[in-house]
Amino acid sequence: MDDCLFCRIISGEVPSNKVYEDSLCYAFRDINPQAPTHILVIPKQHIESVSDINSENSAVVAHIFEVIAKIAKDEGLTEKGYRVVSNIGEYGQQSVKHLHFHVIGGRQFGWPPG
Ligand code: DGP
């Protein structure tokens, strides 16, 4: 989508700090990191949010979680633990309307979230 920031990052029109890429997904460092490691993993296909995952497009989500496990290992997050978050809609405070999974780690987190 022309007016989608993350689609423009995938195309290279908007620069990003790439961590991983394959034919289905793209991972890059968040511009405003909330922890020592903060990576966003996104499908190349434009899907707006978790609410739009269905039987037609869910295979890419399964693939993304395999990629997340690999990235977490590569970034040294697996031993201590980390968090995977997807914000959805207004109450979830989703600011970019392209499905993305935050992979955040490198410090202790609290629960519940604010
Ligand atoms: P969310 O609030 O869940 O929609 O998260 C969107 C994230 O995207 C937020 O943590 C900041 C990040 N972000 C926004 N614009 C850019 C950008 O241009 N480049 C990068 N690398 N990250 C961005």
Coordinates of C-alpha atoms and ligand atoms in Angstrom, one line a residue:
M1 CA 0.0 0.0 0.0
D2 CA 1.4 3.4 -1.1
D3 CA 0.4 5.2 2.0
C4 CA 1.6 2.6 4.5
L5 CA 4.8 3.4 6.3
F6 CA 5.8 -0.2 6.8
C7 CA 5.1 -1.1 3.2
R8 CA 7.4 1.7 2.2
I9 CA 10.1 0.3 4.6
I10 CA 9.8 -3.1 2.9
S11 CA 10.2 -1.6 -0.5
G12 CA 13.3 0.4 0.7
E13 CA 11.7 3.7 0.0
V14 CA 12.0 4.5 3.7
P15 CA 15.3 3.5 5.2
S16 CA 15.5 1.0 8.1
N17 CA 18.0 -0.9 10.1
K18 CA 17.4 -4.5 8.7
V19 CA 17.8 -7.5 11.0
Y20 CA 16.4 -10.2 8.8
E21 CA 14.5 -10.6 5.5
D22 CA 13.1 -13.5 3.4
S23 CA 10.3 -13.8 0.8
L24 CA 7.5 -13.5 3.4
C25 CA 8.7 -11.2 6.1
Y26 CA 11.0 -8.3 7.1
A27 CA 12.5 -7.5 10.5
F28 CA 14.1 -4.2 11.5
R29 CA 15.1 -2.2 14.6
D30 CA 12.4 0.0 16.1
I31 CA 13.2 3.8 15.7
N32 CA 12.1 4.4 19.3
P33 CA 13.5 1.4 21.2
Q34 CA 11.8 0.6 24.6
A35 CA 14.6 -1.9 25.6
P36 CA 18.2 -2.7 24.7
T37 CA 16.8 -4.9 21.9
H38 CA 13.6 -3.8 20.1
I39 CA 12.9 -5.3 16.7
L40 CA 9.8 -5.2 14.6
V41 CA 8.9 -8.3 12.5
I42 CA 6.3 -7.6 9.7
P43 CA 4.7 -9.6 6.9
K44 CA 5.6 -8.3 3.4
Q45 CA 1.9 -8.7 2.6
H46 CA -0.1 -5.8 3.9
I47 CA -2.3 -7.1 6.8
E48 CA -3.7 -4.3 9.0
S49 CA -3.5 -6.1 12.4
V50 CA -4.1 -9.3 14.3
S51 CA -7.8 -8.7 13.8
D52 CA -7.3 -9.3 10.0
I53 CA -5.6 -12.7 10.3
N54 CA -7.7 -15.4 8.7
S55 CA -7.3 -18.9 7.1
E56 CA -6.1 -17.2 3.9
N57 CA -3.1 -15.4 5.4
S58 CA -2.3 -17.1 8.7
A59 CA 0.6 -19.2 7.3
V60 CA 2.7 -16.0 7.2
V61 CA 2.0 -15.5 10.9
A62 CA 3.2 -19.0 11.7
H63 CA 6.3 -18.3 9.6
I64 CA 6.9 -15.0 11.4
F65 CA 6.9 -16.8 14.8
E66 CA 9.6 -19.2 13.5
V67 CA 11.6 -16.1 12.5
I68 CA 11.0 -14.5 15.9
A69 CA 12.5 -17.6 17.6
K70 CA 15.5 -17.4 15.3
I71 CA 16.0 -13.7 15.8
A72 CA 15.7 -14.0 19.6
K73 CA 18.4 -16.7 19.6
D74 CA 20.6 -14.6 17.3
E75 CA 20.2 -11.5 19.5
G76 CA 21.0 -13.5 22.7
L77 CA 17.5 -13.1 24.2
T78 CA 16.5 -16.7 24.7
E79 CA 18.3 -17.5 27.9
K80 CA 16.9 -14.6 30.0
G81 CA 13.6 -14.3 28.1
Y82 CA 11.9 -11.5 26.2
R83 CA 8.5 -10.3 25.1
V84 CA 6.6 -10.5 21.8
V85 CA 3.8 -7.8 21.6
S86 CA 1.3 -6.9 18.9
N87 CA -0.7 -3.8 19.5
I88 CA -4.2 -3.7 18.0
G89 CA -6.4 -0.7 17.3
E90 CA -7.2 2.3 19.5
Y91 CA -7.2 0.7 23.0
G92 CA -4.1 -1.4 22.0
Q93 CA -2.4 1.8 21.0
Q94 CA -1.5 0.6 17.5
S95 CA 0.1 3.6 15.7
V96 CA 1.1 1.9 12.4
K97 CA -1.7 0.0 10.7
H98 CA 0.4 -2.8 9.2
L99 CA 0.6 -6.0 11.3
H100 CA 3.8 -6.0 13.3
F101 CA 5.3 -8.0 16.2
H102 CA 7.5 -6.1 18.7
V103 CA 10.4 -8.4 19.9
I104 CA 11.7 -6.6 23.0
G105 CA 14.3 -7.8 25.4
G106 CA 17.6 -7.1 27.3
R107 CA 15.9 -5.9 30.5
Q108 CA 13.4 -7.0 33.1
F109 CA 9.7 -6.2 32.2
G110 CA 6.8 -5.6 34.5
W111 CA 3.3 -7.1 34.3
P112 CA 0.5 -6.0 33.7
P113 CA 1.4 -3.5 31.0
G114 CA 0.3 0.1 31.5
Ligands
DGP1 P1 2.8 0.4 17.4 O1 2.6 1.5 18.4 O2 2.5 -1.0 18.0 O3 1.9 0.6 16.2 O4 4.3 0.4 17.0 C1 4.8 1.0 15.9 C2 6.3 1.1 16.1 O5 6.9 1.5 14.9 C3 6.7 2.1 17.2 O6 7.4 1.3 18.2 C4 7.7 3.0 16.5 C5 8.0 2.3 15.2 N1 8.2 3.1 14.1 C6 7.4 4.1 13.6 N2 7.9 4.7 12.6 C7 9.1 4.1 12.3 C8 10.1 4.2 11.3 O7 10.0 5.1 10.4 N3 11.2 3.4 11.4 C9 11.3 2.4 12.3 N4 12.4 1.7 12.3 N5 10.4 2.3 13.3 C10 9.3 3.1 13.3

